[in-house]
Coordinates of C-alpha atoms in Angstrom, one line a residue:
Chain A
X1 CA -38.3 11.6 40.4
X2 CA -35.9 10.9 43.2
X3 CA -32.7 12.7 43.7
X4 CA -29.6 10.5 44.0
X5 CA -26.6 11.3 46.1
X6 CA -23.8 10.4 43.7
X7 CA -21.2 10.6 46.5
X8 CA -21.5 10.8 50.3
X9 CA -18.6 12.1 52.3
X10 CA -17.7 9.9 55.2
X11 CA -16.1 11.7 58.2
X12 CA -14.7 8.5 59.6
X13 CA -12.8 7.5 56.4
X14 CA -9.4 7.4 58.2
X15 CA -10.8 5.0 60.7
X16 CA -12.2 2.9 57.9
X17 CA -8.9 3.0 56.0
X18 CA -7.0 1.8 59.1
X19 CA -9.3 -1.0 60.0
X20 CA -8.4 -4.7 59.8
X21 CA -10.4 -5.5 56.6
X22 CA -9.0 -2.5 54.9
X23 CA -5.5 -3.6 55.8
X24 CA -6.2 -6.9 54.0
X25 CA -7.6 -4.9 51.1
X26 CA -4.5 -2.7 50.8
X27 CA -2.1 -5.7 51.1
X28 CA -4.1 -7.8 48.6
X29 CA -4.5 -4.9 46.2
X30 CA -0.8 -4.2 46.4
X31 CA 0.2 -7.8 45.6
X32 CA -2.2 -7.9 42.7
X33 CA -1.0 -4.6 41.3
X34 CA 2.6 -5.7 41.4
X35 CA 1.6 -9.0 39.7
X36 CA -0.4 -7.2 37.0
X37 CA 2.6 -4.9 36.4
X38 CA 4.9 -7.9 35.8
X39 CA 2.6 -9.7 33.4
X40 CA 0.9 -6.7 31.7
X41 CA 3.8 -5.7 29.6
X42 CA 4.0 -9.2 28.0
X43 CA 0.2 -9.3 27.5
X44 CA 0.6 -6.2 25.3
X45 CA 3.8 -7.4 23.5
X46 CA 2.3 -10.8 22.9
X47 CA -1.0 -9.3 21.7
X48 CA -3.0 -11.4 24.1
X49 CA -5.1 -8.7 25.7
X50 CA -8.3 -10.3 24.4
X51 CA -7.2 -13.7 25.7
X52 CA -6.7 -12.1 29.1
X53 CA -10.1 -10.6 29.0
X54 CA -11.6 -14.0 28.0
X55 CA -9.7 -15.9 30.7
X56 CA -11.3 -13.7 33.4
X57 CA -14.7 -14.8 32.0
X58 CA -13.7 -18.4 31.8
X59 CA -13.1 -18.1 35.5
X60 CA -16.7 -17.2 36.2
X61 CA -18.2 -20.7 35.9
X62 CA -15.3 -21.9 38.0
X63 CA -16.2 -19.5 40.8
X64 CA -20.0 -20.1 40.7
X65 CA -19.4 -23.8 40.2
X66 CA -17.2 -23.9 43.3
X67 CA -20.0 -22.5 45.4
X68 CA -22.2 -25.3 44.0
X69 CA -20.0 -28.1 45.0
X70 CA -18.7 -26.4 48.2
X71 CA -15.0 -25.7 47.5
X72 CA -13.4 -22.3 47.9
X73 CA -14.4 -19.8 45.2
X74 CA -10.7 -18.8 44.6
X75 CA -9.9 -22.4 43.9
X76 CA -12.7 -22.9 41.3
X77 CA -11.7 -19.6 39.8
X78 CA -8.1 -20.6 39.6
X79 CA -8.7 -24.0 38.1
X80 CA -10.8 -22.6 35.3
X81 CA -8.6 -19.6 34.6
X82 CA -5.3 -21.5 34.6
X83 CA -6.9 -24.5 32.8
X84 CA -8.3 -22.2 30.1
X85 CA -5.0 -20.4 29.9
X86 CA -3.2 -23.7 29.3
X87 CA -5.6 -24.6 26.5
X88 CA -5.2 -21.3 24.8
X89 CA -1.4 -21.5 25.2
X90 CA -1.3 -25.0 23.8
X91 CA -3.2 -23.9 20.7
X92 CA -0.1 -21.8 20.2
X93 CA -1.1 -19.7 17.3
X94 CA -1.3 -16.0 17.4
X95 CA -4.1 -14.6 19.5
X96 CA -5.3 -12.5 16.6
X97 CA -6.0 -15.6 14.6
X98 CA -8.2 -17.0 17.4
X99 CA -10.5 -14.0 18.2
X100 CA -13.7 -15.7 17.1
X101 CA -12.9 -18.9 18.9
X102 CA -11.8 -17.1 22.1
X103 CA -14.9 -14.9 22.0
X104 CA -17.2 -17.9 21.5
X105 CA -15.6 -19.7 24.5
X106 CA -15.9 -16.5 26.5
X107 CA -19.7 -16.3 25.8
X108 CA -20.1 -20.0 26.6
X109 CA -18.2 -19.7 29.9
X110 CA -20.2 -16.6 31.0
X111 CA -23.4 -18.4 30.2
X112 CA -22.3 -21.5 32.1
X113 CA -21.3 -19.3 35.1
X114 CA -24.8 -17.8 35.1
X115 CA -26.3 -21.3 34.9
X116 CA -24.2 -22.6 37.9
X117 CA -25.2 -19.5 39.8
X118 CA -28.9 -20.2 39.2
X119 CA -28.5 -23.8 40.6
X120 CA -27.0 -22.6 43.8
X121 CA -29.4 -20.9 46.2
X122 CA -27.3 -18.5 48.1
X123 CA -24.6 -17.5 45.6
X124 CA -25.9 -14.3 44.2
X125 CA -23.3 -12.4 46.2
X126 CA -20.6 -14.7 44.7
X127 CA -21.8 -13.7 41.2
X128 CA -21.5 -10.0 41.9
X129 CA -18.2 -10.5 43.7
X130 CA -16.7 -12.4 40.7
X131 CA -18.1 -10.0 38.1
X132 CA -17.0 -6.8 39.9
X133 CA -14.5 -7.9 42.4
X134 CA -14.6 -7.4 46.2
X135 CA -11.3 -6.1 47.5
X136 CA -12.9 -5.6 50.9
X137 CA -13.6 -9.3 51.4
X138 CA -10.1 -10.5 51.1
X139 CA -9.3 -12.9 53.9
X140 CA -5.9 -13.7 55.6
X141 CA -5.8 -17.0 53.9
X142 CA -6.2 -15.4 50.5
X143 CA -3.4 -12.9 51.3
X144 CA -1.0 -15.8 52.0
X145 CA -2.0 -17.5 48.7
X146 CA -1.6 -14.2 46.8
X147 CA 1.8 -13.6 48.3
X148 CA 3.0 -17.1 47.4
X149 CA 1.6 -16.6 43.8
X150 CA 3.4 -13.2 43.5
X151 CA 6.7 -14.8 44.6
X152 CA 6.3 -17.7 42.2
X153 CA 5.3 -15.2 39.4
X154 CA 8.3 -13.0 40.0
X155 CA 10.7 -16.0 40.1
X156 CA 9.2 -17.4 36.9
X157 CA 9.4 -14.1 35.0
X158 CA 12.9 -13.5 36.2
X159 CA 13.9 -16.9 34.9
X160 CA 12.2 -16.7 31.5
X161 CA 12.5 -12.9 31.0
X162 CA 14.8 -12.7 28.0
X163 CA 13.6 -15.8 26.1
X164 CA 10.0 -14.7 26.7
X165 CA 10.8 -11.2 25.4
X166 CA 12.6 -12.7 22.4
X167 CA 9.8 -15.1 21.6
X168 CA 7.2 -12.3 22.0
X169 CA 9.1 -9.8 19.8
X170 CA 9.9 -12.3 17.1
X171 CA 8.9 -15.8 17.6
X172 CA 10.5 -17.2 14.4
X173 CA 13.9 -15.7 15.0
X174 CA 13.7 -16.8 18.6
X175 CA 12.8 -20.4 17.6
X176 CA 15.7 -20.5 15.1
X177 CA 18.0 -19.5 18.0
X178 CA 16.8 -22.5 20.1
X179 CA 14.2 -20.7 22.3
X180 CA 11.4 -23.1 23.1
X181 CA 8.7 -20.8 21.8
X182 CA 5.7 -23.2 22.2
X183 CA 6.7 -24.1 25.8
X184 CA 7.1 -20.5 26.7
X185 CA 3.7 -19.7 25.3
X186 CA 2.1 -22.3 27.6
X187 CA 4.1 -21.1 30.6
X188 CA 3.2 -17.5 29.9
X189 CA -0.5 -18.3 29.7
X190 CA -0.3 -20.3 32.9
X191 CA 1.3 -17.3 34.6
X192 CA -1.4 -15.1 33.1
X193 CA -4.0 -17.4 34.5
X194 CA -2.5 -17.1 38.0
X195 CA -2.5 -13.3 37.8
X196 CA -6.1 -13.3 36.5
X197 CA -7.2 -15.5 39.3
X198 CA -5.8 -12.9 41.8
X199 CA -7.0 -9.8 39.8
X200 CA -10.6 -11.1 39.4
X201 CA -10.9 -11.1 43.2
X202 CA -9.8 -7.4 43.2
X203 CA -11.6 -5.8 40.3
X204 CA -13.7 -8.7 39.0
X205 CA -14.2 -10.3 35.6
X206 CA -15.8 -7.4 33.9
X207 CA -13.3 -4.8 35.0
X208 CA -10.1 -6.9 34.9
X209 CA -8.9 -5.4 31.7
X210 CA -8.4 -2.0 33.4
X211 CA -6.0 -3.4 36.0
X212 CA -4.0 -5.9 34.0
X213 CA -4.0 -4.5 30.5
X214 CA -4.6 -0.7 30.7
X215 CA -1.7 0.2 33.0
X216 CA 0.7 -1.8 30.8
X217 CA -0.5 0.0 27.7
X218 CA 0.0 3.3 29.5
X219 CA 3.5 2.2 30.6
X220 CA 4.4 1.2 27.0
X221 CA 3.2 4.6 25.8
X222 CA 5.5 6.3 28.3
X223 CA 8.6 4.3 27.7
X224 CA 9.6 1.7 25.1
X225 CA 12.1 0.1 27.5
X226 CA 10.7 -3.2 28.8
X227 CA 11.8 -3.1 32.4
X228 CA 10.8 0.5 32.8
X229 CA 7.4 -0.1 31.2
X230 CA 6.8 -2.9 33.7
X231 CA 7.8 -0.7 36.6
X232 CA 5.6 2.2 35.3
X233 CA 2.7 -0.2 34.8
X234 CA 3.1 -1.7 38.3
X235 CA 3.2 1.8 39.7
X236 CA 0.0 2.9 37.9
X237 CA -1.7 -0.3 39.2
X238 CA -0.5 0.4 42.7
X239 CA -1.6 4.1 42.7
X240 CA -5.0 3.1 41.3
X241 CA -5.6 0.5 44.0
X242 CA -4.4 2.6 46.8
X243 CA -6.1 5.8 45.7
X244 CA -9.2 3.7 44.9
X245 CA -9.4 2.3 48.4
X246 CA -8.9 5.8 49.9
X247 CA -11.5 7.4 47.8
X248 CA -13.9 4.6 48.3
X249 CA -13.5 5.0 52.1
X250 CA -13.9 8.8 51.9
X251 CA -16.9 8.9 49.5
X252 CA -18.5 5.5 50.2
X253 CA -18.0 4.2 46.6
X254 CA -17.4 0.7 45.4
X255 CA -13.6 0.3 45.4
X256 CA -13.5 -1.5 42.0
X257 CA -15.2 1.5 40.4
X258 CA -12.7 3.9 41.7
X259 CA -9.7 1.7 40.9
X260 CA -10.8 1.1 37.4
X261 CA -11.7 4.8 36.8
X262 CA -8.2 6.0 38.0
X263 CA -6.4 3.4 35.8
X264 CA -8.4 4.5 32.8
X265 CA -8.0 8.2 33.4
X266 CA -4.2 7.8 33.6
X267 CA -4.3 5.9 30.3
X268 CA -6.5 8.6 28.7
X269 CA -4.3 11.4 30.0
X270 CA -1.1 9.8 28.6
X271 CA -2.8 9.0 25.4
X272 CA -3.9 12.7 25.0
X273 CA -0.4 13.9 25.9
X274 CA 1.2 11.5 23.4
X275 CA -1.2 12.8 20.7
X276 CA -0.4 16.4 21.5
X277 CA 3.3 15.7 21.6
X278 CA 3.0 13.9 18.3
X279 CA 1.2 16.9 16.7
X280 CA 3.9 19.2 18.1
X281 CA 6.5 17.1 16.3
X282 CA 8.2 15.4 19.2
X283 CA 6.9 12.0 18.6
X284 CA 6.0 9.7 21.4
X285 CA 4.0 7.8 18.8
X286 CA 5.8 8.6 15.6
X287 CA 4.9 8.3 11.9
X288 CA 7.1 5.7 10.1
X289 CA 7.2 7.9 7.0
X290 CA 8.9 10.7 8.7
X291 CA 11.6 8.6 10.2
X292 CA 13.4 8.3 6.9
X293 CA 13.5 12.0 6.3
X294 CA 14.9 12.7 9.7
X295 CA 17.6 10.2 9.5
X296 CA 18.9 9.9 6.0
X297 CA 21.1 6.9 5.9
X298 CA 24.5 6.9 4.4
X299 CA 25.5 3.6 3.0
Chain B
X1 CA 32.4 5.4 26.5
X2 CA 36.1 4.8 26.3
X3 CA 36.3 1.3 27.5
X4 CA 39.1 -0.7 26.0
X5 CA 37.6 -3.0 23.5
X6 CA 37.3 -6.5 24.9
X7 CA 39.9 -8.5 23.1
X8 CA 37.9 -9.3 19.9
X9 CA 37.6 -13.0 19.7
X10 CA 39.1 -14.1 16.5
X11 CA 36.0 -14.4 14.4
X12 CA 35.9 -17.9 13.0
X13 CA 34.3 -16.3 9.9
X14 CA 37.2 -14.1 9.2
X15 CA 39.4 -16.8 7.7
X16 CA 40.8 -15.5 4.4
X17 CA 39.1 -17.1 1.4
X18 CA 42.4 -18.2 -0.1
X19 CA 43.3 -20.5 2.9
X20 CA 43.1 -24.2 2.5
X21 CA 39.6 -25.0 1.1
X22 CA 37.2 -24.4 4.0
X23 CA 34.5 -27.1 4.5
X24 CA 31.3 -26.1 2.8
X25 CA 28.8 -24.0 4.8
X26 CA 25.9 -26.1 3.7
X27 CA 25.7 -29.7 2.5
X28 CA 22.4 -31.1 1.2
X29 CA 22.5 -34.8 0.3
X30 CA 19.4 -36.1 -1.5
X31 CA 17.1 -34.1 0.7
X32 CA 13.3 -34.0 0.3
X33 CA 10.7 -32.1 2.4
X34 CA 7.1 -33.1 2.9
X35 CA 4.7 -30.5 4.5
X36 CA 1.1 -31.2 5.2
X37 CA 1.2 -34.4 3.1
X38 CA 2.6 -32.6 0.1
X39 CA 6.0 -33.1 -1.4
X40 CA 7.5 -29.6 -1.5
X41 CA 10.7 -30.5 -3.2
X42 CA 13.1 -33.4 -3.5
X43 CA 16.5 -34.6 -4.7
X44 CA 18.2 -31.7 -3.1
X45 CA 21.9 -32.5 -3.5
X46 CA 24.4 -29.6 -3.5
X47 CA 27.0 -27.9 -1.4
X48 CA 27.3 -24.2 -0.8
X49 CA 30.9 -23.0 -0.2
X50 CA 31.7 -21.1 2.9
X51 CA 32.1 -17.4 2.3
X52 CA 29.8 -17.2 -0.6
X53 CA 26.6 -15.3 -1.3
X54 CA 23.9 -17.6 -2.6
X55 CA 20.3 -16.8 -3.6
X56 CA 17.4 -19.3 -3.3
X57 CA 15.2 -18.7 -6.3
X58 CA 12.1 -20.3 -7.7
X59 CA 8.5 -19.4 -8.6
X60 CA 5.9 -18.7 -5.9
X61 CA 5.1 -21.7 -3.8
X62 CA 8.1 -23.7 -5.0
X63 CA 9.4 -24.0 -1.4
X64 CA 12.1 -21.3 -1.1
X65 CA 11.2 -20.3 2.4
X66 CA 10.8 -23.9 3.3
X67 CA 14.4 -24.5 2.3
X68 CA 15.5 -21.6 4.5
X69 CA 13.6 -23.1 7.4
X70 CA 15.2 -26.5 6.8
X71 CA 18.6 -24.7 7.1
X72 CA 17.4 -23.1 10.4
X73 CA 16.0 -26.4 11.7
X74 CA 12.5 -25.0 11.9
X75 CA 11.2 -27.5 9.3
X76 CA 12.2 -31.2 9.4
X77 CA 13.4 -33.0 6.3
X78 CA 11.7 -36.2 5.3
X79 CA 14.7 -37.8 3.8
X80 CA 18.4 -37.1 3.1
X81 CA 21.1 -35.4 5.1
X82 CA 21.6 -31.7 5.8
X83 CA 24.7 -30.3 7.4
X84 CA 24.8 -26.6 8.4
X85 CA 28.3 -25.4 9.4
X86 CA 29.2 -29.0 10.1
X87 CA 26.1 -29.7 12.3
X88 CA 22.6 -31.2 11.8
X89 CA 20.3 -28.2 11.5
X90 CA 18.6 -27.0 14.6
X91 CA 20.3 -29.3 17.0
X92 CA 20.8 -26.3 19.2
X93 CA 24.5 -26.3 18.2
X94 CA 25.3 -23.8 15.5
X95 CA 22.0 -21.8 15.8
X96 CA 21.9 -21.9 19.6
X97 CA 25.4 -20.5 19.8
X98 CA 24.6 -17.7 17.4
X99 CA 26.6 -19.1 14.4
X100 CA 23.6 -18.6 12.3
X101 CA 21.7 -15.3 12.0
X102 CA 18.2 -15.1 10.6
X103 CA 16.3 -12.2 9.1
X104 CA 12.7 -13.2 8.6
X105 CA 10.4 -11.7 6.0
X106 CA 8.1 -9.9 8.4
X107 CA 10.1 -8.4 11.2
X108 CA 8.2 -7.5 14.4
X109 CA 4.7 -6.8 13.3
X110 CA 2.9 -6.7 16.7
X111 CA 5.5 -5.8 19.3
X112 CA 7.3 -3.0 17.5
X113 CA 5.7 -0.3 19.6
X114 CA 6.9 -1.8 22.9
X115 CA 10.6 -2.1 22.1
X116 CA 13.5 0.1 21.0
X117 CA 15.6 -0.9 18.0
X118 CA 18.6 -1.2 20.3
X119 CA 16.8 -3.7 22.6
X120 CA 15.6 -5.7 19.7
X121 CA 19.2 -6.1 18.5
X122 CA 20.3 -7.0 22.1
X123 CA 17.9 -10.0 21.9
X124 CA 20.0 -11.4 19.1
X125 CA 22.8 -11.6 21.6
X126 CA 21.2 -12.5 24.9
X127 CA 17.6 -13.5 24.0
X128 CA 18.2 -17.2 24.4
X129 CA 19.7 -16.9 27.9
X130 CA 17.7 -18.0 30.9
X131 CA 17.6 -16.3 34.2
X132 CA 17.7 -12.6 34.8
X133 CA 21.1 -10.9 34.4
X134 CA 22.3 -7.4 33.8
X135 CA 23.4 -6.5 30.3
X136 CA 27.2 -6.2 30.4
X137 CA 29.2 -3.3 29.0
X138 CA 30.7 -5.8 26.5
X139 CA 27.2 -6.8 25.3
X140 CA 26.2 -3.2 24.9
X141 CA 29.4 -2.5 22.9
X142 CA 28.5 -5.5 20.7
X143 CA 25.1 -4.0 20.1
X144 CA 26.6 -0.6 19.2
X145 CA 29.0 -2.3 16.9
X146 CA 26.2 -4.2 15.0
X147 CA 24.0 -1.1 14.8
X148 CA 27.0 0.8 13.4
X149 CA 27.7 -1.9 10.9
X150 CA 24.2 -1.5 9.4
X151 CA 24.1 2.3 9.7
X152 CA 21.4 2.2 12.3
X153 CA 23.1 4.1 15.0
X154 CA 21.0 7.2 14.3
X155 CA 17.7 5.6 15.1
X156 CA 18.8 3.0 17.6
X157 CA 16.8 4.5 20.4
X158 CA 13.6 4.7 18.5
X159 CA 10.7 2.3 18.8
X160 CA 10.8 -0.3 16.1
X161 CA 7.2 0.7 15.1
X162 CA 8.5 4.2 14.3
X163 CA 11.0 3.0 11.7
X164 CA 10.6 2.9 8.0
X165 CA 10.8 -0.4 6.1
X166 CA 14.4 0.0 5.2
X167 CA 15.4 1.0 8.8
X168 CA 13.5 -2.0 10.1
X169 CA 15.3 -4.3 7.7
X170 CA 18.6 -2.8 9.0
X171 CA 17.6 -3.5 12.6
X172 CA 16.7 -7.0 11.7
X173 CA 20.1 -7.5 10.1
X174 CA 21.8 -6.0 13.1
X175 CA 20.0 -8.4 15.3
X176 CA 21.1 -11.3 13.1
X177 CA 24.7 -10.3 13.0
X178 CA 25.2 -9.2 16.6
X179 CA 26.2 -12.7 17.7
X180 CA 28.9 -12.6 15.0
X181 CA 27.4 -15.5 13.0
X182 CA 29.3 -17.4 10.2
X183 CA 26.1 -17.8 8.2
X184 CA 23.3 -15.3 7.7
X185 CA 20.0 -16.3 6.1
X186 CA 17.5 -13.7 4.9
X187 CA 14.0 -14.3 3.6
X188 CA 13.0 -11.8 0.9
X189 CA 15.0 -8.9 2.5
X190 CA 14.3 -6.6 -0.5
X191 CA 10.6 -7.4 -0.9
X192 CA 9.1 -4.3 0.6
X193 CA 11.9 -1.8 -0.1
X194 CA 12.2 1.0 -2.6
X195 CA 15.1 1.1 -5.0
X196 CA 17.5 3.1 -2.9
X197 CA 16.9 0.9 0.1
X198 CA 17.3 -2.2 -2.0
X199 CA 20.6 -0.9 -3.2
X200 CA 21.8 -0.1 0.3
X201 CA 20.8 -3.4 1.8
X202 CA 22.5 -5.3 -1.1
X203 CA 25.7 -3.2 -0.5
X204 CA 25.4 -4.0 3.2
X205 CA 25.2 -7.8 2.5
X206 CA 28.2 -7.4 0.1
X207 CA 30.2 -5.7 2.9
X208 CA 29.3 -8.4 5.4
X209 CA 30.4 -11.1 3.1
X210 CA 33.6 -9.3 1.9
X211 CA 34.8 -7.8 5.1
X212 CA 33.7 -10.4 7.6
X213 CA 33.7 -13.5 5.5
X214 CA 30.0 -14.2 6.4
X215 CA 28.3 -16.8 4.2
X216 CA 25.0 -15.4 3.0
X217 CA 21.9 -17.2 1.9
X218 CA 19.1 -15.1 0.6
X219 CA 15.6 -16.0 -0.6
X220 CA 14.7 -13.7 -3.5
X221 CA 12.1 -13.5 -6.2
X222 CA 13.9 -10.9 -8.1
X223 CA 17.6 -11.7 -8.8
X224 CA 18.4 -8.3 -10.5
X225 CA 19.2 -6.2 -7.4
X226 CA 21.4 -9.0 -6.0
X227 CA 23.4 -9.8 -9.2
X228 CA 26.4 -7.6 -8.1
X229 CA 27.0 -9.7 -5.0
X230 CA 25.9 -13.2 -5.9
X231 CA 28.2 -16.1 -6.3
X232 CA 25.5 -18.6 -7.1
X233 CA 22.0 -19.7 -6.6
X234 CA 19.9 -22.7 -5.4
X235 CA 17.0 -23.0 -7.8
X236 CA 13.9 -24.9 -7.2
X237 CA 12.8 -26.3 -10.6
X238 CA 10.0 -28.8 -11.2
X239 CA 10.1 -29.9 -7.6
X240 CA 13.8 -30.4 -7.4
X241 CA 16.5 -28.4 -5.7
X242 CA 19.7 -27.6 -7.7
X243 CA 22.7 -25.4 -7.2
X244 CA 24.7 -23.6 -9.8
X245 CA 27.3 -20.8 -9.9
X246 CA 26.0 -17.5 -11.1
X247 CA 27.2 -18.1 -14.6
X248 CA 25.1 -21.2 -14.8
X249 CA 22.0 -19.5 -13.3
X250 CA 22.0 -16.4 -15.6
X251 CA 20.7 -18.5 -18.5
X252 CA 17.7 -17.5 -20.5
X253 CA 16.4 -21.1 -20.9
X254 CA 16.8 -22.0 -17.3
X255 CA 15.3 -18.8 -16.0
X256 CA 12.4 -18.9 -18.5
X257 CA 11.7 -22.5 -17.4
X258 CA 12.0 -21.5 -13.7
X259 CA 9.6 -18.6 -13.8
X260 CA 7.3 -20.0 -16.5
X261 CA 7.7 -16.9 -18.6
X262 CA 10.1 -15.9 -21.3
X263 CA 13.1 -14.2 -19.6
X264 CA 15.8 -12.3 -21.5
X265 CA 19.3 -11.8 -20.1
X266 CA 20.7 -8.4 -21.1
X267 CA 24.3 -7.3 -20.7
X268 CA 24.8 -3.6 -20.7
X269 CA 27.7 -1.9 -22.4
X270 CA 29.2 -1.4 -18.9
X271 CA 29.2 -5.2 -18.5
X272 CA 26.4 -5.3 -16.0
X273 CA 23.9 -8.1 -16.3
X274 CA 20.2 -7.9 -15.8
X275 CA 17.2 -10.0 -16.7
X276 CA 13.7 -9.1 -17.8
X277 CA 10.6 -10.8 -18.7
X278 CA 9.7 -10.4 -22.4

């Protein structure tokens, strides 16, 4: 039986961290973390976490197919993720009603991705990169595209913030007040597709949930105020990416692994704290039954 | 928090009931609705006076909620003419401006954990505005006012998911009235509430109607808790929509026919009415 060194300390980690490829990784990771923070809150409020997960998988055949026909991987990924997002958005019903359909398409897409990959001869590294992300391979061109996408995303979210929140919290009331609920649903999914296209390149299809959904869930546990939750969520994503890169340089670990682990540990710690605080009576997550007793209403 | 109240815009709803006869809040003229190839109801011809409290009643599946959605412009009519506060429903006019408040049957099921009651109410005021903007002091005051009007100030900063059914219903009503609507429509607002909360919500609707002159349209399967505030009812009988003042609705034959079971109307020695199935 062999002994395995789980971690190896690298003396030259500061040198690694300040190198050119690491600069791209830091910048790319930062952009993606901010984008994930912006969209993650709405993913939770709109109950589309599973759709987000599925879209990342739908991107896989786009990426492996791109290698096959010789176009950039990011482009293939983006076309499939955004295209899939538009289809899901256009279906328009609540994500909860579509779990089986979404899961089926997810499986089909993953299979297709594998098939495309088997057709191409030299694409096994693409497959691994798409499944698990490769922050260290981010190019200057990708950085520019990421930056443009982030600006577009921020502008779009700024423009539709209130109606999207209204439609997400109560679509019927919003629709009655003239909010174009269906259109917003499609626009939101398209934005989500963009973020997923970026995030897959950082943490990969399989780990995407931890960067896009988990920090937002943590943010919402910490504060019920939408803008604060978005800020907290972006901050957690940022810290995860930065610390992930630093630790991966120090200990020679795959960055995705460390990024995802940190995001998940923060979520778990907050969840534990919320439970403890709930038991102690100061409810972060409260029981509806108790609310009536604490605030008797005088009509 | 001692800002001088922004000069309260003279609420159009506050016209005294004994002014010159106000135009009706709702006009239905030979309206029929078809959904999924099925005729839901037809021959809907009636007017609902402004400033009244009207129930929409009928057996399960008779199209009560559909009628509410016609008023809101969420369901198209297949024939006839509908006028809501002088506009075609859902033309972005009355409802877009906030002249109509809507309290749906299931208020915030999925998002309740991610939003405070106060923010949910604010959406009733600014939720249909595009482009990012800061919430103004006046808007915050309006939210406080609406929360106070429904006795929800005490739990305004809680997450909606932490509220009881009755508290949630108050928040939904606050969201509906924060834009100072002239018409409020509610879908089964008493359905999931215990007797005390039913009583309190009915009293609240009565106050809204009496003090602010808001016209109220409420889908109900049980008329009893509402009898003290009702002026009349739209009843869906044999696929047709009719309207009658309360005296005409509280009729044993009509109600028995309507619900398909023998209904007895009882008057207590105190003069209160209630009905029961016998």
